[in-house]
Short mmCIF file of C-alpha atoms in Angstrom, two decimals:
data_model
loop_
_atom_site.label_atom_id
_atom_site.label_comp_id
_atom_site.label_asym_id
_atom_site.label_seq_id
_atom_site.Cartn_x
_atom_site.Cartn_y
_atom_site.Cartn_z
CA MET G 1 3.42 16.01 3.94
CA ALA G 2 4.42 17.13 7.44
CA ALA G 3 7.12 14.44 7.61
CA ILE G 4 8.41 15.32 4.14
CA ASN G 5 8.53 19.01 5.02
CA ASP G 6 10.39 18.18 8.25
CA GLY G 7 13.10 16.33 6.31
CA VAL G 8 12.25 12.75 7.29
CA ASP G 9 13.97 10.76 4.55
CA LEU G 10 12.73 7.21 5.21
CA MET G 11 9.18 6.70 6.42
CA GLU G 12 6.42 4.12 6.75
CA VAL G 13 2.74 4.40 5.85
CA GLU G 14 0.63 1.47 7.04
CA PHE G 15 -3.15 1.05 6.96
CA PRO G 16 -5.69 -1.54 5.77
CA ALA G 17 -5.80 -1.14 1.99
CA VAL G 18 -8.75 -3.52 1.82
CA PRO G 19 -11.56 -4.18 4.33
CA THR G 20 -10.19 -5.77 7.49
CA ASN G 21 -12.57 -8.72 7.17
CA ILE G 22 -10.59 -9.92 4.13
CA ASP G 23 -7.81 -12.20 5.32
CA ALA G 24 -4.39 -11.50 3.81
CA TYR G 25 -3.76 -15.23 3.44
CA LYS G 26 -7.11 -16.05 1.82
CA GLY G 27 -7.74 -12.94 -0.23
CA SER G 28 -6.46 -12.52 -3.76
CA SER G 29 -2.93 -11.13 -3.86
CA ASP G 30 -3.90 -8.99 -6.86
CA LEU G 31 -6.58 -7.32 -4.73
CA PHE G 32 -3.98 -6.16 -2.21
CA ILE G 33 -1.46 -5.19 -4.89
CA ASP G 34 -3.93 -3.16 -6.92
CA SER G 35 -5.44 -1.49 -3.85
CA ASN G 36 -2.00 -0.39 -2.68
CA ILE G 37 -1.24 1.10 -6.09
CA GLN G 38 -4.57 2.95 -6.16
CA TYR G 39 -4.01 4.52 -2.75
CA ALA G 40 -0.38 5.29 -3.58
CA LEU G 41 -1.50 7.11 -6.73
CA LEU G 42 -3.91 9.22 -4.69
CA ALA G 43 -1.13 10.14 -2.26
CA ALA G 44 1.25 10.85 -5.15
CA LYS G 45 -1.32 13.17 -6.72
CA GLN G 46 -1.60 15.19 -3.51
CA ILE G 47 2.17 15.44 -3.13
CA ALA G 48 2.61 16.36 -6.80
CA ALA G 49 0.12 19.20 -6.32
CA THR G 50 2.77 20.91 -4.17
CA GLY G 51 5.18 20.98 -7.12
CA LYS G 52 7.19 17.84 -6.28
CA LYS G 53 7.76 14.99 -8.70
CA VAL G 54 6.63 11.65 -7.29
CA HIS G 55 7.87 8.22 -8.41
CA LEU G 56 5.92 5.06 -7.56
CA VAL G 57 8.28 2.10 -7.24
CA ALA G 58 7.25 -1.53 -7.83
CA PRO G 59 9.40 -4.54 -6.85
CA ASP G 60 10.53 -5.53 -10.34
CA PHE G 61 9.91 -4.95 -14.02
CA GLY G 62 7.13 -7.53 -14.19
CA GLU G 63 5.08 -5.86 -11.47
CA TYR G 64 5.89 -2.44 -12.92
CA ALA G 65 4.72 -3.39 -16.41
CA ARG G 66 1.50 -4.93 -15.08
CA SER G 67 0.67 -1.94 -12.87
CA TYR G 68 1.63 0.55 -15.58
CA LYS G 69 -0.67 -1.12 -18.07
CA MET G 70 -3.55 -1.21 -15.59
CA PHE G 71 -3.20 2.35 -14.28
CA LYS G 72 -1.85 4.11 -17.38
CA PRO G 73 -5.05 6.19 -17.86
CA SER G 74 -4.68 7.55 -14.32
CA LEU G 75 -0.97 8.21 -14.75
CA ASP G 76 -1.59 10.11 -17.99
CA LEU G 77 -3.92 12.48 -16.14
CA MET G 78 -1.47 13.19 -13.31
CA GLN G 79 1.23 15.80 -13.68
CA GLY G 80 4.50 15.02 -11.94
CA VAL G 81 3.71 11.35 -11.16
CA SER G 82 5.66 8.49 -12.71
CA MET G 83 6.15 4.78 -12.08
CA GLY G 84 9.16 2.49 -12.05
CA HIS G 85 10.76 -0.40 -10.18
CA LEU G 86 13.60 -1.17 -7.78
CA LYS G 87 15.97 -2.34 -10.51
CA GLU G 88 15.36 0.49 -12.97
CA ALA G 89 18.81 2.05 -12.52
CA LYS G 90 20.52 -1.20 -13.48
CA ALA G 91 21.03 -2.57 -16.93
CA ALA G 92 18.30 -4.99 -18.01
CA ASP G 93 19.16 -8.56 -17.06
CA PHE G 94 17.92 -11.96 -18.20
CA VAL G 95 15.12 -12.07 -15.61
CA SER G 96 13.84 -8.64 -16.62
CA GLY G 97 13.86 -9.74 -20.24
CA ILE G 98 11.76 -12.81 -19.45
CA GLN G 99 9.36 -10.69 -17.37
CA SER G 100 8.91 -8.25 -20.22
CA LEU G 101 7.79 -11.09 -22.50
CA PHE G 102 4.93 -12.04 -20.18
CA ALA G 103 4.08 -8.69 -18.58
CA GLY G 104 4.10 -6.63 -21.77
CA SER G 105 5.93 -3.45 -22.56
CA ALA G 106 6.34 -0.40 -20.38
CA PRO G 107 8.47 2.71 -20.88
CA GLU G 108 11.97 3.02 -19.51
CA SER G 109 11.66 4.42 -15.98
CA ALA G 110 15.26 5.19 -14.92
CA ALA G 111 15.18 8.79 -16.12
CA ALA G 112 11.88 9.51 -14.36
CA GLY G 113 13.22 7.91 -11.20
CA ALA G 114 16.38 10.02 -11.25
CA ALA G 115 14.35 13.21 -11.70
CA ALA G 116 11.86 12.48 -8.91
CA ASP G 117 11.70 14.31 -5.58
CA VAL G 118 9.70 11.73 -3.59
CA TYR G 119 9.62 7.93 -3.90
CA ILE G 120 6.73 5.68 -2.85
CA VAL G 121 7.70 2.01 -2.68
CA THR G 122 4.94 -0.58 -2.46
CA ASN G 123 4.13 -4.30 -2.84
CA ILE G 124 7.59 -5.66 -2.08
CA THR G 125 8.20 -8.87 -0.13
CA GLY G 126 10.77 -9.91 2.46
CA VAL G 127 13.27 -11.25 -0.06
CA GLU G 128 13.21 -7.89 -1.85
CA LEU G 129 14.14 -5.85 1.22
CA PRO G 130 17.86 -5.78 0.29
CA ALA G 131 16.86 -4.33 -3.09
CA LEU G 132 14.86 -1.67 -1.25
CA GLU G 133 17.88 -0.83 0.90
CA GLU G 134 20.07 -0.61 -2.19
CA TYR G 135 17.52 1.52 -4.00
CA THR G 136 17.28 4.07 -1.21
CA GLN G 137 21.05 4.38 -1.00
CA GLN G 138 21.95 3.62 -4.56
CA VAL G 139 23.63 6.10 -6.83
CA LEU G 140 21.17 7.11 -9.50
CA LYS G 141 23.63 9.56 -10.98
CA GLY G 142 26.54 9.15 -8.68
CA GLU G 143 24.82 10.17 -5.44
CA PRO G 144 22.66 8.26 -2.96
CA VAL G 145 18.96 9.07 -3.09
CA VAL G 146 18.51 9.91 0.58
CA SER G 147 21.66 12.03 0.79
CA LYS G 148 20.08 14.42 -1.73
CA GLY G 149 17.10 14.97 0.57
CA LYS G 150 14.75 12.81 -1.49
CA PRO G 151 12.37 11.03 0.89
CA VAL G 152 11.43 7.39 0.41
CA VAL G 153 8.00 6.22 1.62
CA THR G 154 7.37 2.53 2.27
CA TRP G 155 3.69 2.08 1.46
CA ASN G 156 1.72 -0.71 3.15
CA LEU G 157 4.64 -3.14 3.20
CA GLU G 158 3.59 -4.63 6.58
CA LEU G 159 7.14 -4.14 7.79
CA ASP G 160 6.49 -5.83 11.14
CA THR G 161 5.57 -9.01 9.27
CA LEU G 162 8.61 -8.72 7.00
CA ARG G 163 10.87 -8.12 10.02
CA GLY G 164 9.69 -11.39 11.51
CA ASP G 165 10.91 -13.33 8.44
CA LEU G 166 14.45 -11.97 8.60
CA GLY G 167 17.01 -14.61 9.47
CA LEU G 168 14.95 -17.49 8.11
CA LEU G 169 16.21 -19.72 5.32
CA GLY G 170 15.96 -17.87 2.02
CA TYR G 171 15.42 -14.47 3.64
CA PRO G 172 17.86 -11.64 4.40
CA PRO G 173 19.75 -11.72 7.73
CA LYS G 174 18.50 -9.97 10.86
CA ASP G 175 21.20 -7.35 10.45
CA LEU G 176 18.95 -5.71 7.86
CA GLN G 177 16.64 -4.67 10.70
CA TYR G 178 19.48 -3.34 12.83
CA ARG G 179 21.09 -1.16 10.15
CA PHE G 180 18.23 -0.28 7.77
CA LEU G 181 14.66 -1.05 8.81
CA SER G 182 15.26 0.53 12.20
CA ARG G 183 15.58 3.83 10.28
CA VAL G 184 12.05 3.67 8.88
CA ARG G 185 9.88 6.08 10.86
CA PRO G 186 6.12 5.46 10.98
CA VAL G 187 4.35 8.63 9.82
CA PHE G 188 0.89 7.14 9.36
CA PHE G 189 0.08 3.88 11.09
CA LEU G 190 -3.26 2.15 11.61
CA ARG G 191 -3.35 -1.50 12.52
CA ALA G 192 -6.05 -3.68 14.04
CA ARG G 193 -5.81 -7.12 15.59
CA ASP G 194 -8.57 -9.65 16.31
CA TYR G 195 -8.50 -12.22 19.11
CA SER G 196 -10.86 -14.76 20.63
CA LYS G 197 -11.01 -16.85 23.77
CA SER G 198 -13.15 -19.83 24.73
CA VAL G 199 -15.00 -19.69 28.05
CA PRO G 200 -17.00 -22.41 29.88
CA VAL G 201 -20.26 -20.42 29.80
CA ALA G 202 -22.36 -18.86 27.05
CA PRO G 203 -21.50 -17.48 24.54
CA PHE G 204 -18.50 -19.85 24.90
CA ILE G 205 -16.41 -17.91 22.35
CA ILE G 206 -15.65 -14.25 23.03
CA ASN G 207 -14.17 -12.18 20.22
CA TYR G 208 -12.27 -8.99 20.90
CA SER G 209 -10.10 -6.65 18.85
CA GLY G 210 -7.40 -4.04 19.33
CA ALA G 211 -6.07 -1.17 17.22
CA LEU G 212 -3.16 1.25 17.20
CA PHE G 213 -2.93 4.63 15.45
CA ARG G 214 -0.31 7.27 14.80
CA GLU G 215 -0.18 10.27 12.43
CA TYR G 216 3.03 12.29 12.28
CA PRO G 217 3.93 14.49 14.09
CA GLY G 218 1.34 13.49 16.65
CA PRO G 219 1.84 10.87 19.37
CA TRP G 220 0.86 7.22 19.27
CA GLN G 221 -2.82 7.00 20.12
CA VAL G 222 -5.34 4.54 21.38
CA LEU G 223 -8.74 5.39 19.91
CA LEU G 224 -12.27 4.66 21.06
CA LYS G 225 -15.07 4.34 18.50
CA GLN G 226 -18.25 5.76 19.95
CA ASP G 227 -21.91 5.02 19.20
CA SER G 228 -21.96 7.89 16.73
CA GLY G 229 -19.23 6.19 14.68
CA GLU G 230 -16.68 8.83 15.61
CA TYR G 231 -13.31 7.99 17.14
CA ALA G 232 -12.06 9.52 20.36
CA CYS G 233 -8.49 9.43 21.57
CA ILE G 234 -8.41 7.90 25.00
CA ALA G 235 -4.68 7.37 25.46
CA GLU G 236 -1.50 8.56 23.86
CA GLY G 237 2.24 8.42 24.32
CA PRO G 238 5.41 9.71 22.66
CA LEU G 239 6.73 6.27 21.72
CA ARG G 240 5.17 3.41 19.84
CA TYR G 241 2.68 1.23 21.68
CA ASN G 242 2.48 -2.47 21.32
CA LEU G 243 -0.71 -3.83 19.90
CA GLY G 244 -1.35 -5.40 23.30
CA GLU G 245 -2.53 -2.26 25.02
CA VAL G 246 -4.28 -0.27 22.48
CA LEU G 247 -7.90 -0.26 21.44
CA LEU G 248 -10.64 -2.59 22.51
CA LYS G 249 -13.34 -3.25 19.93
CA GLN G 250 -16.63 -3.99 21.61
CA ASP G 251 -19.73 -5.83 20.40
CA SER G 252 -21.25 -2.52 19.26
CA GLY G 253 -18.31 -1.97 16.92
CA GLU G 254 -16.96 0.86 19.03
CA TYR G 255 -13.35 1.13 20.17
CA ALA G 256 -12.32 1.87 23.71
CA CYS G 257 -8.88 2.58 25.13
CA ILE G 258 -8.10 0.16 27.91
CA ALA G 259 -4.42 0.87 28.64
CA GLU G 260 -1.65 3.32 27.90
CA GLY G 261 2.06 3.71 28.48
CA PRO G 262 5.16 5.57 27.30
CA LEU G 263 6.80 2.60 25.58
CA ARG G 264 5.70 0.33 22.80
CA TYR G 265 3.84 -2.81 23.80
CA ASN G 266 4.47 -6.08 22.06
CA LEU G 267 1.62 -8.20 20.73
CA GLY G 268 1.67 -10.44 23.80
CA GLU G 269 1.32 -7.49 26.15
CA VAL G 270 -1.44 -6.03 23.98
CA LYS G 271 -3.38 -9.26 24.20
CA GLU G 272 -2.91 -9.43 27.97
CA GLU G 273 -4.23 -5.89 28.41
CA LEU G 274 -7.21 -6.64 26.19
CA MET G 275 -8.07 -9.77 28.15
CA ALA G 276 -7.70 -7.95 31.45
CA ALA G 277 -10.08 -5.23 30.26
CA MET G 278 -12.56 -7.88 29.10
CA GLY G 279 -12.29 -9.83 32.35
CA LEU G 280 -10.95 -12.83 30.47
CA ASN G 281 -7.65 -13.08 32.33
CA THR G 282 -9.03 -15.87 34.49
CA GLU G 283 -5.96 -18.09 34.88
CA GLU G 284 -4.14 -17.71 38.16
CA ALA G 285 -0.83 -15.87 37.81
CA GLY G 286 2.07 -18.33 37.68
CA SER G 287 -0.19 -21.34 37.17
CA THR G 288 0.41 -24.07 34.61
CA MET G 289 -2.68 -23.01 32.65
CA ALA G 290 -1.44 -19.44 32.50
CA PHE G 291 1.94 -20.61 31.17
CA LEU G 292 0.33 -22.92 28.59
CA ARG G 293 -1.87 -20.13 27.29
CA ARG G 294 0.81 -17.45 27.15
CA GLY G 295 3.76 -19.61 26.19
CA TYR G 296 7.39 -19.02 26.96
CA LYS G 297 7.95 -16.13 24.54
CA THR G 298 5.55 -13.19 24.28
CA SER G 299 7.59 -10.76 22.18
CA THR G 300 9.48 -10.88 18.88
CA TRP G 301 13.23 -10.80 18.44
CA PHE G 302 13.17 -7.38 16.74
CA GLU G 303 11.20 -5.92 19.65
CA ASP G 304 13.73 -7.31 22.12
CA ASP G 305 17.01 -6.53 20.30
CA SER G 306 16.97 -2.79 20.88
CA GLU G 307 20.63 -2.72 21.92
CA GLN G 308 21.76 -3.94 18.49
CA GLU G 309 19.78 -1.35 16.53
CA GLN G 310 21.78 1.39 14.87
CA HIS G 311 18.70 3.61 14.73
CA ARG G 312 15.62 4.11 16.87
CA ASP G 313 13.29 5.76 14.37
CA TRP G 314 10.99 2.75 13.92
CA ARG G 315 10.04 2.94 17.62
CA LEU G 316 9.21 6.66 17.54
#
């Protein structure tokens, strides 16, 4: 709510919607989709309690109809919360008609979308990012959504993963990151990463993990999980860290901060800091083995292309 009250109009919420031991590639897609909707409904209920109308936005009519049917009892009990989809302001097309045959019926959502004060968009994929851009800027009744002070929240879209697909065959161009996704400010961000390295002595495989946290308007934090199960902030900075220097998960399950800095680390730097803290950075600097392990490129194109970005919000 702090970001909404401060007038942030395009924001990101990212956290594990399901237990982190469930792999996104192996787990059921419906599990992730339904979990995101459930959490989004809880957030919408809290926002609606302040007197604002909240609109949950699915990617298309098919997903909207499915989610509406599944969560209709919850929606009926919530005042000021509605559901729709990215294409609701457009006239129904052939694809939407086919989707309605298989997904079932759901009420027209354009009117509820136009009357909403806050929008929560979830479960979209990389190919639907242009539709998200159009939705946030589109004229519902002649005026763009964001120009009227109506905030749009991207909910567990894994934007860093979607950014990496831009420019590939069948996906939107990289320019989408420069002009649009660079505007999305993280207001709640919690992400963990797991790594492992083989060593020539027992236990031969060493597993280690890192995590990064930020809650608006606070700084980016590196947290340490103590024996008591509580988390302690052990490093923080005003700009986004890379996952390379954040939290170190130990055998006990606790998290420890092992590095900090004012700028965002990339995943390669995060991994290097984790290995250094674990004493696993055994290859000699500049050696062939060090090069083979690290590779030529240790950062992504969207982390490197800061000069082409029209906005800097996603790094804040």
